Coordinates of C-alpha atoms in Angstrom, one line a residue:
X6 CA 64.4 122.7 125.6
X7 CA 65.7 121.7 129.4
X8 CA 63.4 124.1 131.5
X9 CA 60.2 124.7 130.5
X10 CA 59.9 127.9 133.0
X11 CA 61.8 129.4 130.1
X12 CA 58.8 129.0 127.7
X13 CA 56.3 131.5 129.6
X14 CA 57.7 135.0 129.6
X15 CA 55.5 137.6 130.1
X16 CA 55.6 139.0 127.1
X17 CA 53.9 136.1 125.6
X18 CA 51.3 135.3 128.3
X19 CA 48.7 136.3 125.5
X20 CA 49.3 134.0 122.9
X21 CA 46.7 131.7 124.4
X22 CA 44.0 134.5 124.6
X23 CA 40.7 132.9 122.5
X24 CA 42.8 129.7 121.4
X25 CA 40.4 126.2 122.0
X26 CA 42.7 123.6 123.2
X27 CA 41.7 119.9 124.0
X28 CA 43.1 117.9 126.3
X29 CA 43.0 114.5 126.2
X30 CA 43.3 112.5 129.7
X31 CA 42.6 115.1 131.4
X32 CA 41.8 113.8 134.6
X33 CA 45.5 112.5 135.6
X34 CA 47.9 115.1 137.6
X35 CA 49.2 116.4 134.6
X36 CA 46.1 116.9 132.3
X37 CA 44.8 119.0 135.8
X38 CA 47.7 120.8 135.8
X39 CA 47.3 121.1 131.7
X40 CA 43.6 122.5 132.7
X41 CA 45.0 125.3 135.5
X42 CA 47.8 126.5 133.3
X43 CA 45.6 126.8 129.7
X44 CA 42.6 128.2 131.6
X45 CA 45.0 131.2 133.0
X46 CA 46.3 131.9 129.8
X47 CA 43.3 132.9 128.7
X48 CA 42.3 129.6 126.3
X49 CA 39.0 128.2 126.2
X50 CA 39.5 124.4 127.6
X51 CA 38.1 121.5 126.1
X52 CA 38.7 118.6 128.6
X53 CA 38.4 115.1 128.0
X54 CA 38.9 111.6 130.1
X55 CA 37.6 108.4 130.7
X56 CA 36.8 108.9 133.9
X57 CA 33.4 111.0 134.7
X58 CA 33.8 111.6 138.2
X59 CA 37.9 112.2 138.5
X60 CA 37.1 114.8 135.3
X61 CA 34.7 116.5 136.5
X62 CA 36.7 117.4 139.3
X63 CA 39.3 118.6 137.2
X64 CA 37.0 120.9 135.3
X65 CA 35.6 122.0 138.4
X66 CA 38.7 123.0 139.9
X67 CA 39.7 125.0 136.8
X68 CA 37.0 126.9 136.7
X69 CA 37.0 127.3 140.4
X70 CA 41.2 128.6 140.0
X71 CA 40.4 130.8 137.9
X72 CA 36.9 132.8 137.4
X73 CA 35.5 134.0 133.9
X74 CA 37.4 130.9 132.3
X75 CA 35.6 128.1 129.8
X76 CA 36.6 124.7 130.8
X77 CA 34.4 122.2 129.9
X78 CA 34.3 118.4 130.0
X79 CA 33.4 115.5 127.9
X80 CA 33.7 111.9 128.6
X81 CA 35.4 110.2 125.2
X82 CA 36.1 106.7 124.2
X83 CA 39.0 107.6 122.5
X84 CA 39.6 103.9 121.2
X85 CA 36.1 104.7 119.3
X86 CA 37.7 106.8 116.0
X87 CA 33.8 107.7 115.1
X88 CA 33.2 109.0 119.0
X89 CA 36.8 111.1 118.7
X90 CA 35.9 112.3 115.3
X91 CA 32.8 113.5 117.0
X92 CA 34.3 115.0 119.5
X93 CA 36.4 117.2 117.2
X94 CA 33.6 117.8 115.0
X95 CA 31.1 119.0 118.4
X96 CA 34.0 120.6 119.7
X97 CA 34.7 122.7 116.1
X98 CA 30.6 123.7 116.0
X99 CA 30.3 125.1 119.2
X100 CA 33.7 127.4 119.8
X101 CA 34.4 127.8 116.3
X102 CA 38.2 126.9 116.1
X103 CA 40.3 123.9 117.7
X104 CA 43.9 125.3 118.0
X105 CA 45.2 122.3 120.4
X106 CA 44.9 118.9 121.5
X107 CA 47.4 118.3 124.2
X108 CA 47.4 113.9 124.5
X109 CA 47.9 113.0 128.3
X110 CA 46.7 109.5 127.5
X111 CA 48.9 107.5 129.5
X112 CA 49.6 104.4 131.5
X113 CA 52.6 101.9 132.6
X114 CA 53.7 97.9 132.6
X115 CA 56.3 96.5 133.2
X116 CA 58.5 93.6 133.9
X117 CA 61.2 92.3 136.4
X118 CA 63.5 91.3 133.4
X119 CA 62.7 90.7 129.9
X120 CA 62.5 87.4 129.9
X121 CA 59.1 88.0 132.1
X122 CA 57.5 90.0 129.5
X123 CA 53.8 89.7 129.7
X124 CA 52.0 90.4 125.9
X125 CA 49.4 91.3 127.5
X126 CA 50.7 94.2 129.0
X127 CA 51.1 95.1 125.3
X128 CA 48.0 94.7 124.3
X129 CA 47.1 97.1 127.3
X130 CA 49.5 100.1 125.7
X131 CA 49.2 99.1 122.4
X132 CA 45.4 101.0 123.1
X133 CA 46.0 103.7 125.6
X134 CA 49.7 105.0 124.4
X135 CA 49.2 104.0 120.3
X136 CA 45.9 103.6 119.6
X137 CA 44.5 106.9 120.9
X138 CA 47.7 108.7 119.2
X139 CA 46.1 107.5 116.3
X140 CA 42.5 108.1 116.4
X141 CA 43.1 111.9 117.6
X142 CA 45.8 112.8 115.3
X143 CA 43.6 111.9 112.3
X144 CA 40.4 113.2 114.0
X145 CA 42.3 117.0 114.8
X146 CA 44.1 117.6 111.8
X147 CA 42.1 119.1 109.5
X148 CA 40.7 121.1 112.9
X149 CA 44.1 121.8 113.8
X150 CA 45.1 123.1 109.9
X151 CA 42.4 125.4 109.8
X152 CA 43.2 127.2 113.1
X153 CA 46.5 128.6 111.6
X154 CA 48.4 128.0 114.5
X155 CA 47.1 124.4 115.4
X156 CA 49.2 122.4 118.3
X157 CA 49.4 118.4 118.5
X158 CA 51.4 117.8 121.7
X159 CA 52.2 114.4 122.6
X160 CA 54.1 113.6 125.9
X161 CA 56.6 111.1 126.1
X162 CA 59.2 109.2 127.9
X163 CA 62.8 109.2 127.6
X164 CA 62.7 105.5 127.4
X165 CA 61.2 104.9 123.9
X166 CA 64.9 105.9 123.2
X167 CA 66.6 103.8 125.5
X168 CA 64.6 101.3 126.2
X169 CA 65.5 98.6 129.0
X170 CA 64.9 95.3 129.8
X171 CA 61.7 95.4 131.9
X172 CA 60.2 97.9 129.2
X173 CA 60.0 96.5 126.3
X174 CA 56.4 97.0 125.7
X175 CA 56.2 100.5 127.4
X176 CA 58.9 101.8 125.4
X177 CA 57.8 100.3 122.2
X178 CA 54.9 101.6 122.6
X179 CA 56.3 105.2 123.4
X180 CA 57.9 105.0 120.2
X181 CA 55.6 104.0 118.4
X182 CA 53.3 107.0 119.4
X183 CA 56.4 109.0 118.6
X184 CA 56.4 108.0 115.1
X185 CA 53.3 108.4 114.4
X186 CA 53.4 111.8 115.7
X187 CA 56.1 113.0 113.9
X188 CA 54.6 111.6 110.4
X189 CA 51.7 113.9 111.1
X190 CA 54.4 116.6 111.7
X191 CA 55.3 116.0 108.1
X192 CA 51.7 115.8 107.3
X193 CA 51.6 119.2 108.5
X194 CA 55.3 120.5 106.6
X195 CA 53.3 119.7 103.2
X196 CA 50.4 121.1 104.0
X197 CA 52.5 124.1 104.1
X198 CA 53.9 124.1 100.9
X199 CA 56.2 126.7 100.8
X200 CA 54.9 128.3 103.7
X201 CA 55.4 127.4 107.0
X202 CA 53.3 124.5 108.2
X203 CA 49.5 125.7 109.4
X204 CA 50.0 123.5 112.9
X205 CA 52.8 121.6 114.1
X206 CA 52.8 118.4 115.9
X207 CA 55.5 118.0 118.8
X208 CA 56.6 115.7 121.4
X209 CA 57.4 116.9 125.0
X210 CA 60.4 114.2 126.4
X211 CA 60.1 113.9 130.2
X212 CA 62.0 110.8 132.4
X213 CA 59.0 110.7 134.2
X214 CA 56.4 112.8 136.1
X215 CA 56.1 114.3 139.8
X216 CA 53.1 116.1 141.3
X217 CA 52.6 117.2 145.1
X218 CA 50.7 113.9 146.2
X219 CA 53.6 111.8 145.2
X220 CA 56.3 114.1 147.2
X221 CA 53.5 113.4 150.0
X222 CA 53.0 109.6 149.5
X223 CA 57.5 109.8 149.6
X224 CA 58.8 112.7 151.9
X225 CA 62.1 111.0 151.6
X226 CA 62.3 110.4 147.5
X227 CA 64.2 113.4 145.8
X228 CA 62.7 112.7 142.0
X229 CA 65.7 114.8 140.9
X230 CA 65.3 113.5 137.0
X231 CA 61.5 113.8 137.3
X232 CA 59.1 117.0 135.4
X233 CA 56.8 118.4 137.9
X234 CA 52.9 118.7 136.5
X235 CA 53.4 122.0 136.2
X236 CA 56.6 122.6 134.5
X237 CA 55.1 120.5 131.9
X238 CA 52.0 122.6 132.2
X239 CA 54.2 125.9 131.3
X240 CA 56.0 124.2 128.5
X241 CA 52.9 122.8 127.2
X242 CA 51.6 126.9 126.9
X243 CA 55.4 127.3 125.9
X244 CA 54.5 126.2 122.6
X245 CA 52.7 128.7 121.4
X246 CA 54.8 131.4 121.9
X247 CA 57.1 129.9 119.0
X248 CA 55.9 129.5 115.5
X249 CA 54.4 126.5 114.1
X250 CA 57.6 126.1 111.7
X251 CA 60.1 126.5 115.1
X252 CA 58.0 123.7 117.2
X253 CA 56.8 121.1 114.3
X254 CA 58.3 117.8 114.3
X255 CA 60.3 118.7 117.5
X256 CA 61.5 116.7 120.4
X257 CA 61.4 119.1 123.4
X258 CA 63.6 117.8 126.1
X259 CA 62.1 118.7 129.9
X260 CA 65.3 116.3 130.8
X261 CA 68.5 115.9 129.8
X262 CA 69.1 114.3 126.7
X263 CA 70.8 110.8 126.9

Protein backbone atom coordinates (compact mmCIF):
# COMPACT_ATOMS: atom_id res chain seq x y z
CA UNK A 1 0.00 0.00 0.00
CA UNK A 2 1.75 3.44 -1.44
CA UNK A 3 -1.30 5.87 -0.94
CA UNK A 4 -3.37 5.58 1.76
CA UNK A 5 -6.13 8.02 -0.04
CA UNK A 6 -6.85 4.74 -1.71
CA UNK A 7 -8.01 3.06 1.53
CA UNK A 8 -11.23 5.41 2.12
CA UNK A 9 -13.65 4.97 -0.66
CA UNK A 10 -16.93 5.90 -0.11
CA UNK A 11 -18.41 2.93 -0.19
CA UNK A 12 -16.67 1.85 2.92
CA UNK A 13 -16.98 5.12 4.96
CA UNK A 14 -19.24 2.98 7.31
CA UNK A 15 -17.06 0.36 8.41
CA UNK A 16 -16.16 2.41 11.46
CA UNK A 17 -19.84 3.19 12.41
CA UNK A 18 -20.10 1.86 16.42
CA UNK A 19 -16.42 0.39 16.37
CA UNK A 20 -14.30 1.67 19.92
CA UNK A 21 -10.87 2.36 18.87
CA UNK A 22 -7.99 3.52 21.24
CA UNK A 23 -5.36 5.50 20.45
CA UNK A 24 -2.44 5.51 22.15
CA UNK A 25 -0.24 8.90 22.04
CA UNK A 26 -2.76 10.67 21.09
CA UNK A 27 -1.71 13.93 21.80
CA UNK A 28 1.19 14.21 18.99
CA UNK A 29 0.17 15.52 15.24
CA UNK A 30 -0.66 12.22 14.23
CA UNK A 31 -2.66 10.71 17.09
CA UNK A 32 -4.83 14.36 16.50
CA UNK A 33 -5.09 13.61 13.21
CA UNK A 34 -5.92 9.75 14.25
CA UNK A 35 -8.79 11.46 16.63
CA UNK A 36 -10.42 13.79 13.51
CA UNK A 37 -10.36 11.02 10.99
CA UNK A 38 -11.89 7.95 13.56
CA UNK A 39 -14.31 10.50 15.04
CA UNK A 40 -15.77 11.23 11.31
CA UNK A 41 -16.07 7.81 10.52
CA UNK A 42 -18.43 7.36 12.94
CA UNK A 43 -16.16 5.28 15.74
CA UNK A 44 -16.42 5.98 19.26
CA UNK A 45 -12.70 7.38 20.28
CA UNK A 46 -10.90 6.32 23.17
CA UNK A 47 -7.85 8.64 23.52
CA UNK A 48 -4.89 8.22 25.45
CA UNK A 49 -1.43 10.24 26.24
CA UNK A 50 0.89 11.22 28.72
CA UNK A 51 0.32 14.53 28.48
CA UNK A 52 -3.01 16.00 30.26
CA UNK A 53 -3.06 19.34 28.93
CA UNK A 54 -1.78 18.64 25.09
CA UNK A 55 -4.69 15.68 25.16
CA UNK A 56 -7.21 17.27 26.23
CA UNK A 57 -6.83 19.61 23.48
CA UNK A 58 -6.89 16.93 21.13
CA UNK A 59 -10.09 15.52 22.49
CA UNK A 60 -11.48 18.83 22.52
CA UNK A 61 -10.88 19.53 19.13
CA UNK A 62 -12.40 16.22 17.98
CA UNK A 63 -15.31 16.69 19.47
CA UNK A 64 -15.40 20.30 18.45
CA UNK A 65 -14.68 18.93 14.33
CA UNK A 66 -17.21 17.04 14.50
CA UNK A 67 -20.59 17.25 16.65
CA UNK A 68 -22.58 14.11 18.05
CA UNK A 69 -19.03 12.17 18.14
CA UNK A 70 -17.61 10.25 21.49
CA UNK A 71 -14.04 11.07 22.02
CA UNK A 72 -12.87 10.78 25.26
CA UNK A 73 -9.54 10.99 27.08
CA UNK A 74 -7.55 9.28 29.59
CA UNK A 75 -4.14 9.93 30.93
CA UNK A 76 -2.15 6.36 30.90
CA UNK A 77 1.22 5.26 32.09
CA UNK A 78 1.53 2.96 29.58
CA UNK A 79 4.99 1.67 31.02
CA UNK A 80 2.58 0.53 34.07
CA UNK A 81 1.20 -3.05 32.36
CA UNK A 82 -1.44 -3.10 35.58
CA UNK A 83 -2.54 0.78 34.66
CA UNK A 84 -2.79 -0.39 30.68
CA UNK A 85 -4.51 -3.50 31.59
CA UNK A 86 -6.84 -1.24 33.34
CA UNK A 87 -7.35 0.83 30.89
CA UNK A 88 -8.55 -1.92 28.49
CA UNK A 89 -10.46 -3.40 31.12
CA UNK A 90 -12.40 0.40 31.97
CA UNK A 91 -12.40 0.94 28.45
CA UNK A 92 -14.30 -2.71 27.66
CA UNK A 93 -17.00 -1.93 30.77
CA UNK A 94 -18.16 1.19 29.66
CA UNK A 95 -18.57 0.95 25.62
CA UNK A 96 -18.89 -2.65 25.49
CA UNK A 97 -16.39 -3.64 22.70
CA UNK A 98 -12.67 -2.42 21.95
CA UNK A 99 -12.21 -3.02 18.14
CA UNK A 100 -8.81 -0.91 17.85
CA UNK A 101 -5.85 0.36 19.42
CA UNK A 102 -3.95 2.50 17.02
CA UNK A 103 -0.03 2.94 19.03
CA UNK A 104 1.34 6.45 18.16
CA UNK A 105 3.76 6.10 21.00
CA UNK A 106 6.69 7.64 19.61
CA UNK A 107 10.00 9.51 19.99
CA UNK A 108 13.59 9.95 18.28
CA UNK A 109 17.65 9.82 19.28
CA UNK A 110 20.09 9.94 17.51
CA UNK A 111 23.81 10.14 16.78
CA UNK A 112 26.37 12.09 14.57
CA UNK A 113 28.07 8.61 13.65
CA UNK A 114 27.92 5.39 15.29
CA UNK A 115 30.80 5.60 17.06
CA UNK A 116 28.88 8.49 19.29
CA UNK A 117 26.15 6.23 20.20
CA UNK A 118 24.75 7.18 23.48
CA UNK A 119 23.04 3.88 25.59
CA UNK A 120 21.14 5.99 27.01
CA UNK A 121 19.34 7.10 24.30
CA UNK A 122 18.46 3.40 24.26
CA UNK A 123 17.28 3.13 27.35
CA UNK A 124 15.01 6.17 26.37
CA UNK A 125 13.21 4.01 23.30
CA UNK A 126 13.83 0.85 24.66
CA UNK A 127 10.45 2.33 26.92
CA UNK A 128 8.44 4.55 24.64
CA UNK A 129 8.85 2.56 21.13
CA UNK A 130 9.24 -1.31 22.87
CA UNK A 131 8.07 -1.31 26.06
CA UNK A 132 4.59 0.26 25.48
CA UNK A 133 4.31 -2.18 22.23
CA UNK A 134 4.44 -4.64 24.78
CA UNK A 135 2.24 -3.76 27.61
CA UNK A 136 -0.73 -2.83 25.05
CA UNK A 137 -0.47 -5.74 22.80
CA UNK A 138 -0.92 -8.09 25.69
CA UNK A 139 -3.42 -5.85 27.49
CA UNK A 140 -5.82 -5.53 23.96
CA UNK A 141 -5.79 -8.90 22.75
CA UNK A 142 -8.22 -10.76 24.27
CA UNK A 143 -10.39 -7.15 23.84
CA UNK A 144 -9.40 -7.06 20.45
CA UNK A 145 -10.39 -11.11 19.73
CA UNK A 146 -13.62 -10.73 21.05
CA UNK A 147 -14.61 -7.68 18.88
CA UNK A 148 -14.44 -9.91 15.71
CA UNK A 149 -12.85 -7.49 13.74
CA UNK A 150 -10.21 -6.17 16.29
CA UNK A 151 -7.21 -3.81 14.86
CA UNK A 152 -3.56 -3.51 16.47
CA UNK A 153 -1.85 -0.85 14.31
CA UNK A 154 1.58 -0.05 14.99
CA UNK A 155 3.42 2.81 13.03
CA UNK A 156 6.73 2.46 12.02
CA UNK A 157 9.76 3.77 10.30
CA UNK A 158 11.35 2.66 7.20
CA UNK A 159 14.56 2.58 9.06
CA UNK A 160 14.19 -0.48 11.30
CA UNK A 161 14.92 -2.02 7.84
CA UNK A 162 17.77 -0.05 6.85
CA UNK A 163 19.13 1.09 9.62
CA UNK A 164 22.12 3.65 9.43
CA UNK A 165 24.81 4.69 11.37
CA UNK A 166 23.44 7.51 13.64
CA UNK A 167 20.29 5.08 14.36
CA UNK A 168 21.24 2.31 15.73
CA UNK A 169 19.12 2.60 18.77
CA UNK A 170 16.04 4.18 16.96
CA UNK A 171 15.99 1.54 14.43
CA UNK A 172 16.60 -1.26 16.76
CA UNK A 173 14.15 -0.29 18.55
CA UNK A 174 11.66 0.09 15.58
CA UNK A 175 12.29 -3.40 14.95
CA UNK A 176 12.04 -4.64 17.77
CA UNK A 177 8.38 -3.21 18.10
CA UNK A 178 7.92 -4.68 14.69
CA UNK A 179 8.58 -8.08 15.92
CA UNK A 180 6.78 -8.07 18.54
CA UNK A 181 3.94 -6.99 16.60
CA UNK A 182 3.87 -9.30 14.11
CA UNK A 183 4.20 -12.43 16.76
CA UNK A 184 0.92 -11.09 18.08
CA UNK A 185 -0.21 -11.23 14.42
CA UNK A 186 0.41 -14.92 14.66
CA UNK A 187 -1.06 -14.86 18.04
CA UNK A 188 -4.08 -13.79 16.30
CA UNK A 189 -3.71 -16.54 12.87
CA UNK A 190 -4.11 -19.34 15.69
CA UNK A 191 -6.62 -18.00 17.33
CA UNK A 192 -8.35 -18.46 14.16
CA UNK A 193 -7.98 -21.85 13.59
CA UNK A 194 -9.18 -22.51 10.44
CA UNK A 195 -11.03 -19.48 10.20
CA UNK A 196 -9.73 -16.32 9.55
CA UNK A 197 -8.02 -14.64 12.43
CA UNK A 198 -10.70 -12.65 14.87
CA UNK A 199 -8.22 -9.27 14.76
CA UNK A 200 -5.23 -8.64 12.92
CA UNK A 201 -2.25 -6.80 14.04
CA UNK A 202 -0.46 -4.55 11.32
CA UNK A 203 2.32 -2.17 10.83
CA UNK A 204 1.90 1.08 8.91
CA UNK A 205 5.75 1.85 7.22
CA UNK A 206 6.22 5.67 6.84
CA UNK A 207 9.93 7.41 6.19
CA UNK A 208 8.84 9.90 8.42
CA UNK A 209 5.98 12.27 9.28
CA UNK A 210 4.76 15.82 8.09
CA UNK A 211 1.94 17.90 9.53
CA UNK A 212 1.02 21.72 8.76
CA UNK A 213 3.15 23.29 11.67
CA UNK A 214 6.27 21.75 10.26
CA UNK A 215 5.56 23.01 6.46
CA UNK A 216 5.12 26.39 8.64
CA UNK A 217 8.25 26.17 10.90
CA UNK A 218 10.19 25.28 6.91
CA UNK A 219 8.38 27.13 4.01
CA UNK A 220 11.30 26.12 2.04
CA UNK A 221 11.57 22.11 2.96
CA UNK A 222 9.66 19.95 0.28
CA UNK A 223 9.34 16.59 2.71
CA UNK A 224 8.71 14.84 -0.63
CA UNK A 225 9.37 11.12 1.14
CA UNK A 226 7.45 12.27 4.17
CA UNK A 227 3.41 10.87 5.17
CA UNK A 228 1.27 13.80 6.01
CA UNK A 229 -0.82 13.23 9.52
CA UNK A 230 -3.59 12.77 7.64
CA UNK A 231 -2.79 10.33 4.94
CA UNK A 232 -1.76 8.18 7.77
CA UNK A 233 -5.05 9.09 9.44
CA UNK A 234 -7.08 7.63 6.16
CA UNK A 235 -4.96 4.64 5.96
CA UNK A 236 -5.21 4.01 9.57
CA UNK A 237 -9.43 3.92 8.87
CA UNK A 238 -8.21 2.08 5.62
CA UNK A 239 -7.89 -0.89 7.57
CA UNK A 240 -11.05 -1.75 8.28
CA UNK A 241 -12.35 -1.80 5.12
CA UNK A 242 -10.28 -5.09 4.40
CA UNK A 243 -10.73 -8.16 6.33
CA UNK A 244 -8.83 -9.15 9.34
CA UNK A 245 -7.17 -12.15 7.21
CA UNK A 246 -6.15 -9.43 4.20
CA UNK A 247 -4.51 -6.86 6.89
CA UNK A 248 -2.92 -9.33 9.69
CA UNK A 249 0.64 -9.55 9.90
CA UNK A 250 1.02 -6.94 7.09
CA UNK A 251 3.65 -4.28 6.36
CA UNK A 252 1.65 -1.46 4.73
CA UNK A 253 3.99 0.73 2.89
CA UNK A 254 2.83 4.76 3.01
CA UNK A 255 6.47 5.01 1.11
CA UNK A 256 8.25 3.32 -1.24
CA UNK A 257 9.69 0.18 -0.38
CA UNK A 258 13.55 0.12 -0.27
Amino acid sequence: MTSSRTEGSPGNENNLDGAVVAVAGAAGPAGQAALLRLAEAGATVVAADADPARLAQAVDAARFAHGGATVTGDTVDLLDLGATREWVSRTEKEFGRIDGLVHLVGGWRGSANFAETDLADWDVLHDLLIRTVQHTTLAFQGALERSGRGRYLLISAAGAGKPTAGNAAYAASKAAAEAWTLALADAFRKAGGEAPPPAAAAILVVKALVNDEMRKERPNAKFKTFTDVRDLADAVAGTWNQSTEEVNGQRLWLTPQP
